Amino acid sequence: MNRSAVPPPVTAVMDVASAWLPERMSEVERRLAEIATAHGPELGVEAAATLDAGGKRMRPLLVLICAGDRSEERAIRAAVATELIHMATLVHDDVLDGAPVRRGRPTVVARAGRERAVGVGDLLLSRAFAELAASGDEAEVRELSSAAVALARGELAQRHDACDTSISEERYLHRCSLKTARLFESACRVGRLSAGGPGAEELAGFGREIGLAFQLLDDVLDITGPPERTGKARGTDLKDGTVTLPLILALRKDPSLAEVSLAALDAAEAERACDRIAATGVLDEVRERARGGIESAKRRLEGEHFSDAERSLLALIADGMVERYS
Amino acid sequence: MNRSAVPPPVTAVMDVASAWLPERMSEVERRLAEIATAHGPELGVEAAATLDAGGKRMRPLLVLICAGDRSEERAIRAAVATELIHMATLVHDDVLDGAPVRRGRPTVVARAGRERAVGVGDLLLSRAFAELAASGDEAEVRELSSAAVALARGELAQRHDACDTSISEERYLHRCSLKTARLFESACRVGRLSAGGPGAEELAGFGREIGLAFQLLDDVLDITGPPERTGKARGTDLKDGTVTLPLILALRKDPSLAEVSLAALDAAEAERACDRIAATGVLDEVRERARGGIESAKRRLEGEHFSDAERSLLALIADGMVERYS
């Protein structure tokens, strides 16, 4: 991970847990880099670029924090596998969306074509299970294979719902739970399981809630931009036909938005649609819900299974979600 | 599996092992059908069609035969997972190739678009590991995740080599071993492992050799057709830019074939290229090699770990490969 690209909450977490966390995260990075170069020239360039693009590494960070400062090899493997599953999804999502740019860089599909992108995603996903299987972390395989199933279902559900402005809030939330919240949930649960500690279910609930908040805030960002911060054009989801909570809520306040034909938007029209959604005032409502989710997530850690140090690390991560997006 | 579509060697195997094998294969089919319908309407239609299209079910059959007549639940799960991995690969390969037809039916990508096909493949692959993880078959997860990595590498290698008529025979064989032979090898190995029996390595070698023979014969079929038997047009691989052994060997006998521009072939030109390859006489050479591989595979089973009944079942499968393609 390019340290200069690390977002503030991650830096804060690293500082608070400087005695053990940075070293383990570096080991996770080292292994991800090794995997990127271990499969010959066919995978090399694209996978290296994918892994190197970095991103926030929120999921492996959650695995390691939930595993705690006495965790060992199993936690590191679970962290690597979790990030590999996430990356596989990103690479394949970009194929689905035909996305030209992610995190401000060209996507694998844009650089190397659809064929390679499908193969690279398959390889990363398979490698995740190979990583866990290497020394038989059975509970982790169970947890992360279910999460990978949920991710694929979430993506299929999103495609299924494309351009359908009549979908309900519940349906949207169900999709978010499959597509995003579930891997956060699993990251927390496998972290704790890998260390054999109690409190795995509380942590899973924590992960689920911050994951959902993460998605809500991400959907707000698609409307507000700015592109130089999000690394993609405003209204990218809308142009893809993805109906998100801001649009669902805005439609209630401004029913004429239903006349916007999502599938046919050009860049300028997508920006205008974003402005109209923002004008209804729903973005604050969505942000408020996300904040409520973050607070609820933190309350799950009040029990006896957690030390003050753990609570404060996890609160930093949770609060960081909102900070990054406010 | 639609019994009328079952190829003769499978029927013969089922008859010889009628006391135990058909019942177990039916259970595998039942579970595959259940998985196809267990993921909501998003997956339903395409996955059901994919699973239903049937195919030869060679891999789960090998798992069950190698597990033997006293095998139980673990073998059935391994058989299901192996077929799911194979199907995930088929669905994704068709995205890569933009293939309109497989086994004489429209592909998922042709029916439902690239987006759904990527998602369906991801779901089937993830579900394979979820299936194994459900009750902690650690050795099976290890084996099949490595096989899935090999499959993805094989597909990437094939893309990497596309249209390159200078690739060596060794490179071609390496690709076949990743793309095809490895999953046959793993099917045999996990079958035996799931039953805790000795002889897993001999069976793995058997699987590897018949898998390679299978691929060689498949590559011959791409040249010879006929389409009504293969379910796809002659020269489909050539049009995709896939340089196979028949072409590699033919280039030595007729160097002017190097002038054929694979990437730009239309259907009629692809057929003419097939005729030119066949005219060099190399197809018999490739068939002969495949037959040699089948014989060598069978010799691996001469040791003490195998009963006569097992040997004859596996020989039926092995010989069936050649019969189907001769």
XYZ file of C-alpha atoms in Angstrom:
652
model
C 0.000 0.000 0.000
C 1.328 3.368 -0.998
C 1.416 5.055 2.376
C 0.767 8.500 0.926
C -2.555 7.231 -0.436
C -3.713 5.891 2.930
C -6.862 7.653 4.132
C -6.731 9.469 7.506
C -8.716 6.930 9.575
C -6.356 4.152 8.524
C -3.377 6.287 9.495
C -4.961 7.010 12.872
C -5.629 3.318 13.478
C -2.078 2.447 12.541
C -0.756 5.037 14.973
C -2.907 3.839 17.859
C -1.925 0.205 17.254
C 1.599 0.956 16.094
C 3.065 -1.826 18.220
C 1.557 -4.601 16.131
C -0.807 -3.578 13.349
C 1.441 -1.867 10.764
C 3.792 -4.827 10.738
C 0.944 -7.245 10.076
C -0.604 -5.057 7.409
C 2.792 -4.928 5.708
C 2.888 -8.704 5.735
C -0.573 -8.765 4.121
C 0.665 -6.332 1.451
C 3.777 -8.405 0.890
C 1.712 -11.527 0.296
C -0.728 -9.773 -2.014
C 2.224 -8.527 -4.058
C 3.703 -12.024 -4.089
C 0.444 -13.507 -5.353
C 0.323 -10.899 -8.102
C 3.687 -11.996 -9.427
C 3.412 -15.728 -8.720
C 1.309 -16.681 -11.701
C 3.537 -15.966 -14.626
C 3.472 -13.240 -17.204
C -0.182 -13.879 -18.072
C -1.394 -12.536 -14.788
C 1.523 -10.342 -13.881
C 0.852 -6.897 -15.223
C -2.877 -6.610 -14.615
C -2.935 -8.327 -11.263
C 0.013 -6.327 -10.039
C -1.749 -3.149 -11.101
C -4.972 -4.244 -9.415
C -3.268 -5.158 -6.179
C -1.075 -2.128 -6.264
C -3.929 0.315 -6.885
C -4.295 -0.292 -3.196
C -7.537 1.180 -2.148
C -8.362 1.506 1.459
C -7.628 -2.055 2.568
C -10.521 -1.688 5.001
C -11.417 -5.371 4.933
C -8.015 -6.854 5.794
C -7.639 -4.126 8.396
C -10.894 -5.240 9.998
C -9.764 -8.877 9.910
C -6.533 -8.035 11.724
C -8.104 -5.701 14.270
C -10.830 -8.230 15.104
C -8.188 -10.932 15.423
C -6.357 -8.766 17.941
C -2.757 -8.149 18.848
C -2.003 -11.743 19.769
C -3.184 -13.154 16.468
C -0.851 -14.999 14.140
C -0.598 -16.659 10.771
C -4.277 -17.612 10.467
C -5.393 -14.009 10.790
C -2.931 -12.850 8.149
C -4.114 -15.526 5.745
C -7.736 -14.615 6.384
C -6.900 -10.942 5.774
C -5.203 -11.778 2.466
C -8.075 -14.002 1.345
C -10.665 -11.371 2.237
C -8.895 -8.721 0.195
C -8.458 -11.139 -2.731
C -12.204 -11.805 -2.779
C -12.877 -8.073 -2.682
C -10.456 -7.437 -5.534
C -11.876 -10.254 -7.638
C -15.261 -8.611 -7.258
C -13.916 -5.214 -8.260
C -12.269 -6.598 -11.376
C -15.448 -8.420 -12.409
C -17.708 -5.494 -11.503
C -15.667 -3.344 -13.828
C -16.271 -5.877 -16.597
C -19.990 -5.704 -15.880
C -20.035 -1.946 -15.774
C -17.520 -1.498 -18.587
C -15.935 0.940 -16.127
C -12.978 2.814 -17.613
C -11.571 4.129 -14.334
C -11.428 2.987 -10.712
C -9.616 4.806 -7.910
C -8.504 7.274 -10.546
C -6.696 4.600 -12.586
C -7.660 2.660 -15.691
C -9.440 -0.583 -14.780
C -8.167 -4.028 -15.776
C -10.986 -4.274 -18.312
C -10.019 -0.913 -19.837
C -6.325 -1.760 -19.929
C -6.385 -5.380 -20.937
C -9.845 -6.123 -22.270
C -12.787 -8.074 -21.020
C -11.203 -11.463 -21.612
C -8.250 -10.878 -19.347
C -10.373 -9.150 -16.728
C -12.680 -12.171 -16.385
C -9.664 -14.457 -16.077
C -7.867 -12.213 -13.584
C -10.983 -12.052 -11.394
C -11.368 -15.835 -11.493
C -7.766 -16.291 -10.558
C -7.959 -13.881 -7.608
C -11.121 -15.542 -6.328
C -9.711 -19.055 -6.623
C -6.474 -17.912 -5.039
C -8.407 -16.630 -2.025
C -9.628 -20.140 -1.257
C -6.260 -21.661 -2.028
C -4.782 -19.248 0.526
C -7.196 -20.361 3.243
C -6.964 -24.013 2.304
C -3.180 -24.050 2.436
C -3.352 -24.918 6.101
C -6.926 -25.927 6.560
C -8.724 -22.968 8.090
C -12.073 -24.621 7.748
C -14.262 -22.053 9.510
C -12.714 -19.328 7.393
C -13.399 -21.213 4.164
C -17.001 -21.665 5.237
C -17.431 -18.007 6.108
C -15.711 -16.503 3.095
C -17.216 -18.863 0.544
C -20.657 -17.819 1.782
C -19.594 -14.193 1.523
C -18.395 -14.760 -2.049
C -21.738 -16.351 -2.911
C -23.497 -13.300 -1.416
C -21.315 -10.921 -3.448
C -22.160 -12.700 -6.694
C -25.853 -12.740 -5.788
C -25.708 -9.026 -4.986
C -24.156 -8.264 -8.329
C -26.732 -10.383 -10.153
C -29.545 -8.729 -8.200
C -28.225 -5.305 -9.159
C -28.191 -6.312 -12.827
C -31.653 -7.772 -12.471
C -32.964 -4.485 -11.051
C -31.140 -2.276 -13.554
C -33.082 0.838 -14.568
C -36.101 -0.201 -12.500
C -37.065 2.960 -10.603
C -39.929 1.139 -8.909
C -37.702 -0.990 -6.680
C -38.348 -0.645 -2.964
C -36.071 0.583 -0.245
C -36.128 -2.917 1.245
C -34.970 -4.418 -2.017
C -32.180 -1.837 -2.215
C -31.089 -2.636 1.347
C -31.170 -6.359 0.622
C -28.885 -5.793 -2.351
C -26.496 -3.701 -0.249
C -26.388 -6.370 2.351
C -25.358 -8.965 -0.244
C -23.065 -6.748 -2.255
C -21.253 -4.865 0.492
C -22.276 -5.460 4.093
C -21.738 -9.189 3.966
C -18.003 -9.059 3.244
C -17.461 -6.514 6.016
C -19.416 -8.806 8.313
C -17.325 -11.797 7.251
C -14.062 -9.869 7.588
C -14.878 -9.177 11.238
C -16.135 -12.692 11.930
C -13.189 -14.530 10.326
C -10.786 -12.212 12.092
C -12.205 -13.187 15.454
C -12.593 -16.854 14.549
C -9.003 -17.038 13.332
C -7.864 -15.924 16.769
C -10.304 -18.226 18.550
C -11.650 -15.320 20.567
C -15.194 -14.732 21.872
C -17.365 -11.922 20.531
C -17.361 -13.057 16.884
C -21.107 -12.483 16.466
C -21.019 -8.984 17.974
C -18.169 -8.136 15.638
C -20.045 -9.625 12.692
C -22.979 -7.327 13.496
C -20.602 -4.393 13.788
C -19.131 -5.216 10.377
C -22.546 -5.581 8.799
C -23.686 -2.176 10.027
C -20.580 -0.258 9.053
C -20.607 -2.060 5.689
C -24.132 -0.887 5.035
C -23.218 2.658 6.105
C -20.232 2.487 3.772
C -22.495 1.619 0.854
C -25.037 4.339 1.680
C -22.275 6.938 1.806
C -20.759 5.597 -1.393
C -24.105 6.039 -3.095
C -24.250 9.648 -1.839
C -20.771 10.238 -3.270
C -21.926 9.055 -6.683
C -24.374 11.971 -6.632
C -22.179 14.659 -5.063
C -18.738 13.844 -6.415
C -16.464 15.647 -6.849
C -14.772 13.363 -9.418
C -11.286 14.411 -8.356
C -12.059 12.907 -4.962
C -14.090 9.860 -5.964
C -11.966 8.977 -8.984
C -15.050 8.597 -11.226
C -17.615 10.822 -12.918
C -20.737 11.943 -11.030
C -23.786 9.851 -11.764
C -21.774 6.784 -12.819
C -24.237 4.507 -10.987
C -27.212 6.229 -12.608
C -25.727 5.801 -16.065
C -25.249 2.110 -15.272
C -28.927 1.929 -14.397
C -28.232 1.297 -10.706
C -31.105 2.664 -8.651
C -29.729 3.637 -5.224
C -31.287 4.982 -2.038
C -30.813 8.683 -2.902
C -32.819 8.190 -6.094
C -35.454 6.026 -4.389
C -36.037 8.706 -1.743
C -35.823 11.581 -4.239
C -38.498 9.971 -6.401
C -40.944 10.368 -3.527
C -40.265 14.098 -3.302
C -39.982 14.762 -7.007
C -41.966 12.132 -8.925
C -41.043 13.793 -12.223
C -37.574 12.243 -11.770
C -39.163 8.983 -12.913
C -39.128 10.409 -16.423
C -35.335 10.358 -16.490
C -34.346 7.441 -18.692
C -31.362 5.961 -16.865
C -30.167 3.688 -19.616
C -29.850 6.542 -22.104
C -28.040 9.170 -19.987
C -24.991 10.920 -21.348
C -22.443 12.477 -18.986
C -24.075 15.914 -18.897
C -27.551 14.472 -18.356
C -26.227 12.258 -15.562
C -24.822 15.338 -13.811
C -28.147 17.145 -14.209
C -29.977 14.149 -12.737
C -27.527 14.226 -9.797
C -28.299 17.917 -9.263
C -32.012 17.217 -9.262
C -31.627 14.409 -6.720
C -29.482 16.638 -4.494
C -32.034 19.466 -4.782
C -34.689 17.305 -3.082
C -32.617 17.357 0.102
C -32.500 13.563 0.449
C -28.719 13.330 0.639
C -28.699 14.575 4.231
C -31.293 11.987 5.046
C -29.141 9.200 3.625
C -26.045 10.527 5.419
C -28.026 10.648 8.650
C -29.054 7.044 8.283
C -25.472 6.042 7.664
C -24.390 7.915 10.802
C -27.131 6.151 12.758
C -25.801 2.816 11.502
C -22.285 3.706 12.609
C -23.479 4.592 16.120
C -25.519 1.413 16.339
C -22.495 -0.593 15.179
C -20.330 0.861 17.926
C -22.913 0.049 20.590
C -22.549 -3.631 19.699
C -19.080 -3.571 21.213
C -20.129 -2.476 24.693
C -20.107 -6.000 26.098
C -17.468 -7.834 28.103
C -15.728 -9.463 25.149
C -13.970 -6.296 24.105
C -11.130 -4.316 25.592
C -11.114 -0.534 25.579
C -8.237 -0.654 23.130
C -10.280 -2.772 20.706
C -13.316 -0.543 21.072
C -11.336 2.561 20.299
C -9.639 1.033 17.243
C -12.930 -0.152 15.826
C -14.585 3.188 16.607
C -11.840 4.929 14.648
C -12.595 2.727 11.656
C -16.330 3.242 11.996
C -16.124 7.012 12.458
C -13.595 7.210 9.673
C -16.246 5.981 7.256
C -18.341 9.058 7.913
C -15.414 11.477 7.989
C -14.196 10.340 4.625
C -17.561 10.981 3.132
C -18.854 14.055 4.912
C -28.984 -35.382 -16.600
C -31.232 -36.142 -19.519
C -30.631 -39.842 -19.856
C -31.189 -39.839 -23.602
C -28.273 -37.405 -23.957
C -25.877 -39.604 -22.016
C -22.935 -40.724 -24.147
C -22.384 -44.474 -24.555
C -19.344 -44.846 -22.242
C -21.292 -43.251 -19.391
C -24.170 -45.609 -20.017
C -21.790 -48.563 -20.014
C -20.210 -47.425 -16.740
C -23.618 -46.995 -15.168
C -24.601 -50.498 -16.229
C -21.446 -52.111 -14.867
C -21.800 -50.277 -11.539
C -25.584 -50.301 -11.490
C -25.677 -51.347 -7.844
C -24.368 -48.046 -6.543
C -23.271 -45.505 -9.153
C -26.531 -44.393 -10.830
C -28.093 -43.637 -7.460
C -25.156 -41.458 -6.454
C -25.029 -39.667 -9.787
C -28.747 -38.932 -9.393
C -28.038 -37.399 -6.003
C -25.330 -35.219 -7.602
C -27.819 -34.117 -10.258
C -30.453 -33.404 -7.635
C -28.071 -31.154 -5.716
C -26.924 -29.324 -8.825
C -30.565 -28.638 -9.684
C -31.203 -27.474 -6.125
C -28.281 -25.060 -6.270
C -29.573 -23.671 -9.552
C -32.871 -22.740 -7.965
C -31.635 -21.768 -4.498
C -30.444 -18.293 -5.322
C -33.583 -16.469 -6.226
C -34.901 -15.290 -9.541
C -31.639 -13.487 -10.391
C -29.773 -16.705 -10.871
C -32.640 -19.046 -11.589
C -33.175 -19.153 -15.315
C -29.587 -19.001 -16.531
C -28.125 -21.271 -13.896
C -30.870 -23.800 -14.344
C -30.246 -23.773 -18.075
C -26.500 -24.144 -17.554
C -26.862 -27.002 -15.128
C -29.549 -28.639 -17.167
C -27.618 -28.496 -20.426
C -26.004 -31.460 -18.786
C -22.960 -32.302 -20.727
C -21.108 -35.454 -20.067
C -20.683 -35.115 -16.300
C -17.308 -36.816 -16.711
C -15.742 -35.048 -13.744
C -18.311 -35.927 -11.071
C -18.419 -39.438 -12.485
C -14.656 -39.719 -11.986
C -14.976 -38.379 -8.430
C -17.563 -41.010 -7.551
C -15.792 -43.899 -9.260
C -12.474 -43.021 -7.597
C -14.255 -42.748 -4.249
C -15.612 -46.239 -4.744
C -18.766 -48.074 -3.855
C -18.432 -47.566 -0.122
C -18.095 -43.797 -0.354
C -20.610 -41.480 1.237
C -21.572 -37.854 1.660
C -18.061 -36.413 1.227
C -17.677 -37.954 -2.207
C -21.029 -36.615 -3.335
C -20.141 -33.107 -2.166
C -16.767 -33.300 -3.897
C -18.494 -34.444 -7.095
C -20.946 -31.538 -6.932
C -18.175 -29.011 -6.244
C -16.036 -30.351 -9.092
C -18.884 -30.017 -11.567
C -19.714 -26.500 -10.286
C -16.123 -25.398 -10.896
C -16.236 -26.892 -14.372
C -19.524 -25.134 -15.130
C -18.288 -21.796 -13.791
C -15.377 -22.113 -16.185
C -17.647 -22.922 -19.111
C -19.865 -19.908 -18.421
C -16.861 -17.589 -18.147
C -15.102 -19.108 -21.160
C -18.167 -18.368 -23.216
C -17.960 -14.726 -22.073
C -14.337 -14.665 -23.152
C -15.038 -16.289 -26.470
C -18.353 -14.510 -27.034
C -19.559 -18.021 -27.868
C -23.147 -18.115 -29.099
C -23.687 -21.855 -28.734
C -22.443 -24.624 -26.450
C -23.599 -28.218 -26.559
C -25.976 -27.113 -29.285
C -27.751 -24.610 -27.022
C -27.425 -20.844 -26.664
C -24.813 -19.951 -24.017
C -25.584 -17.926 -20.893
C -23.732 -14.994 -22.421
C -25.812 -15.207 -25.604
C -29.084 -15.556 -23.721
C -28.601 -13.162 -20.870
C -25.656 -10.964 -21.739
C -22.128 -10.672 -20.537
C -23.063 -9.076 -17.218
C -25.211 -11.939 -16.036
C -22.784 -14.521 -17.365
C -19.912 -13.097 -15.307
C -22.131 -13.064 -12.217
C -23.467 -16.583 -12.811
C -19.928 -17.932 -13.189
C -18.804 -16.196 -9.987
C -21.754 -17.606 -8.127
C -21.151 -21.155 -9.335
C -17.461 -20.940 -8.424
C -18.134 -19.533 -4.951
C -20.866 -22.092 -4.421
C -18.394 -24.868 -5.150
C -16.285 -23.858 -2.171
C -19.329 -23.257 0.000
C -20.391 -26.812 -0.819
C -17.076 -28.272 0.319
C -16.807 -25.988 3.333
C -20.259 -26.893 4.604
C -18.756 -29.702 6.560
C -15.105 -28.974 6.481
C -13.579 -31.133 3.791
C -10.247 -29.465 4.092
C -8.193 -31.623 1.729
C -10.874 -31.205 -0.925
C -10.855 -27.416 -0.565
C -7.093 -27.430 -0.946
C -7.182 -29.614 -4.022
C -10.039 -27.929 -5.834
C -8.972 -24.366 -5.080
C -5.599 -25.179 -6.655
C -7.416 -26.671 -9.625
C -9.544 -23.531 -9.960
C -6.380 -21.405 -9.904
C -4.932 -23.611 -12.648
C -8.084 -23.259 -14.756
C -7.957 -19.477 -14.544
C -4.242 -19.492 -15.360
C -4.896 -21.752 -18.328
C -7.561 -19.435 -19.658
C -5.286 -16.410 -19.214
C -2.424 -18.241 -20.898
C -4.660 -19.095 -23.851
C -5.640 -15.423 -24.202
C -2.019 -14.415 -23.867
C -1.044 -16.746 -26.704
C -3.983 -15.823 -28.933
C -3.144 -15.804 -32.667
C 0.509 -16.574 -31.975
C 1.353 -19.338 -34.451
C 4.920 -19.493 -33.162
C 4.010 -21.066 -29.815
C 5.718 -24.349 -29.089
C 4.221 -27.743 -28.536
C 5.454 -27.602 -24.944
C 3.649 -24.343 -24.343
C 0.482 -25.824 -25.817
C 0.769 -28.881 -23.569
C 1.374 -26.682 -20.530
C -1.799 -24.754 -21.317
C -3.775 -27.988 -21.722
C -2.497 -29.214 -18.428
C -3.740 -26.060 -16.677
C -6.963 -25.675 -18.600
C -8.154 -29.272 -18.797
C -5.943 -31.997 -17.374
C -5.710 -30.461 -13.919
C -9.420 -30.660 -13.113
C -9.566 -34.293 -14.283
C -6.549 -34.967 -12.069
C -8.216 -33.230 -9.122
C -11.521 -34.999 -9.678
C -9.764 -38.350 -9.329
C -7.659 -37.248 -6.377
C -10.497 -35.682 -4.353
C -12.653 -38.705 -5.053
C -10.074 -40.994 -3.510
C -9.227 -38.592 -0.683
C -12.887 -38.193 0.196
C -13.096 -41.925 0.728
C -9.805 -42.042 2.625
C -8.491 -44.752 0.324
C -4.947 -45.414 -0.901
C -3.956 -44.903 -4.534
C -4.862 -41.215 -4.752
C -1.654 -40.304 -6.591
C -1.989 -43.100 -9.122
C -5.538 -41.975 -9.799
C -4.426 -38.349 -10.064
C -1.930 -39.387 -12.746
C -4.643 -41.375 -14.506
C -6.924 -38.314 -14.465
C -4.174 -36.053 -15.765
C -3.446 -38.309 -18.718
C -7.029 -38.898 -19.765
C -7.694 -35.152 -19.319
C -4.885 -34.320 -21.689
C -6.121 -36.926 -24.173
C -9.586 -35.432 -23.883
C -8.232 -32.003 -24.812
C -6.185 -33.324 -27.743
C -9.239 -35.090 -29.134
C -11.377 -32.027 -28.560
C -8.904 -30.001 -30.580
C -9.118 -32.558 -33.381
C -12.918 -32.277 -33.308
C -12.675 -28.519 -33.783
C -10.997 -29.253 -37.117
C -13.086 -32.216 -38.265
C -16.537 -31.418 -36.894
C -19.147 -32.225 -37.939
C -21.051 -29.372 -36.279
C -24.168 -31.467 -35.741
C -22.075 -33.703 -33.519
C -19.886 -31.136 -31.772
C -22.607 -28.513 -31.340
C -20.381 -25.753 -32.744
C -18.999 -24.633 -36.097
C -15.758 -26.125 -37.439
C -12.725 -23.965 -36.770
C -14.278 -22.183 -33.774
C -10.955 -22.346 -31.907
C -9.074 -21.006 -34.921
C -11.467 -18.076 -35.235
C -10.873 -17.342 -31.546
C -7.152 -17.275 -32.238
C -6.517 -20.434 -30.222
C -3.495 -22.213 -31.645
C -3.873 -25.946 -30.928
C -1.694 -28.997 -31.547
C -3.187 -29.855 -34.952
C -2.243 -26.403 -36.227
C 1.192 -26.463 -34.572
C 2.010 -29.789 -36.231
C 0.413 -28.807 -39.553
C 2.547 -25.666 -39.712
C 5.652 -27.874 -39.848
C 4.307 -29.761 -42.865
C 2.733 -26.810 -44.631
C 4.507 -23.595 -43.593
C 2.255 -21.562 -45.897
C -0.474 -22.049 -43.261
C 1.317 -19.361 -41.257
C -0.132 -16.846 -43.696
C -3.662 -17.549 -42.475
C -4.661 -14.604 -40.325
C -6.531 -16.253 -37.450
C -8.040 -13.113 -35.977
C -9.734 -12.154 -39.239
C -11.267 -15.506 -40.289
C -14.892 -15.672 -41.325
C -16.822 -18.947 -41.119
C -16.004 -20.090 -44.653
C -12.314 -19.231 -44.292
C -12.186 -21.072 -40.963
C -13.557 -24.190 -42.665
C -11.004 -23.888 -45.459
C -8.223 -23.574 -42.871
C -9.561 -26.725 -41.183
C -9.439 -28.568 -44.501
C -5.848 -27.485 -45.072
C -4.829 -28.668 -41.588
C -6.577 -32.009 -42.134
C -4.877 -32.379 -45.531
C -1.439 -32.424 -43.885
C -2.342 -35.699 -42.186
C -1.566 -34.482 -38.680
C -4.954 -35.351 -37.223
C -4.122 -39.047 -37.102
C -0.901 -38.169 -35.360
C -2.782 -36.203 -32.684
C -5.351 -38.983 -32.280
C -2.525 -41.473 -31.930
C -0.942 -39.455 -29.165
C -4.243 -39.239 -27.363
C -4.640 -43.015 -27.619
C -1.135 -43.441 -26.256
C -2.066 -41.237 -23.295
C -5.151 -43.324 -22.608
C -3.116 -46.541 -22.591
C -0.513 -44.995 -20.339
C -3.254 -43.776 -17.991
C -4.686 -47.269 -17.689
C -1.291 -48.743 -16.897
C -1.137 -46.514 -13.819
C -3.862 -48.628 -12.267
C -2.027 -51.934 -12.395
C -0.895 -51.715 -8.767
C -2.298 -53.319 -5.647
C -4.516 -50.389 -4.644
C -7.117 -51.132 -7.245
C -9.683 -53.866 -7.611
C -10.493 -55.417 -10.963
C -13.898 -53.799 -10.768
C -12.331 -50.349 -10.373
C -9.888 -50.947 -13.187
C -12.608 -51.967 -15.565
C -14.828 -48.990 -14.691
C -11.977 -46.546 -15.167
C -10.894 -48.269 -18.384
C -14.431 -47.840 -19.720
C -14.216 -44.121 -19.021
C -10.760 -43.839 -20.541
C -11.584 -45.846 -23.663
C -14.846 -43.967 -23.969
C -12.908 -40.782 -24.553
C -11.416 -42.207 -27.723
C -14.596 -43.888 -28.876
C -16.555 -40.694 -28.625
C -14.048 -38.910 -30.773
C -12.954 -41.492 -33.279
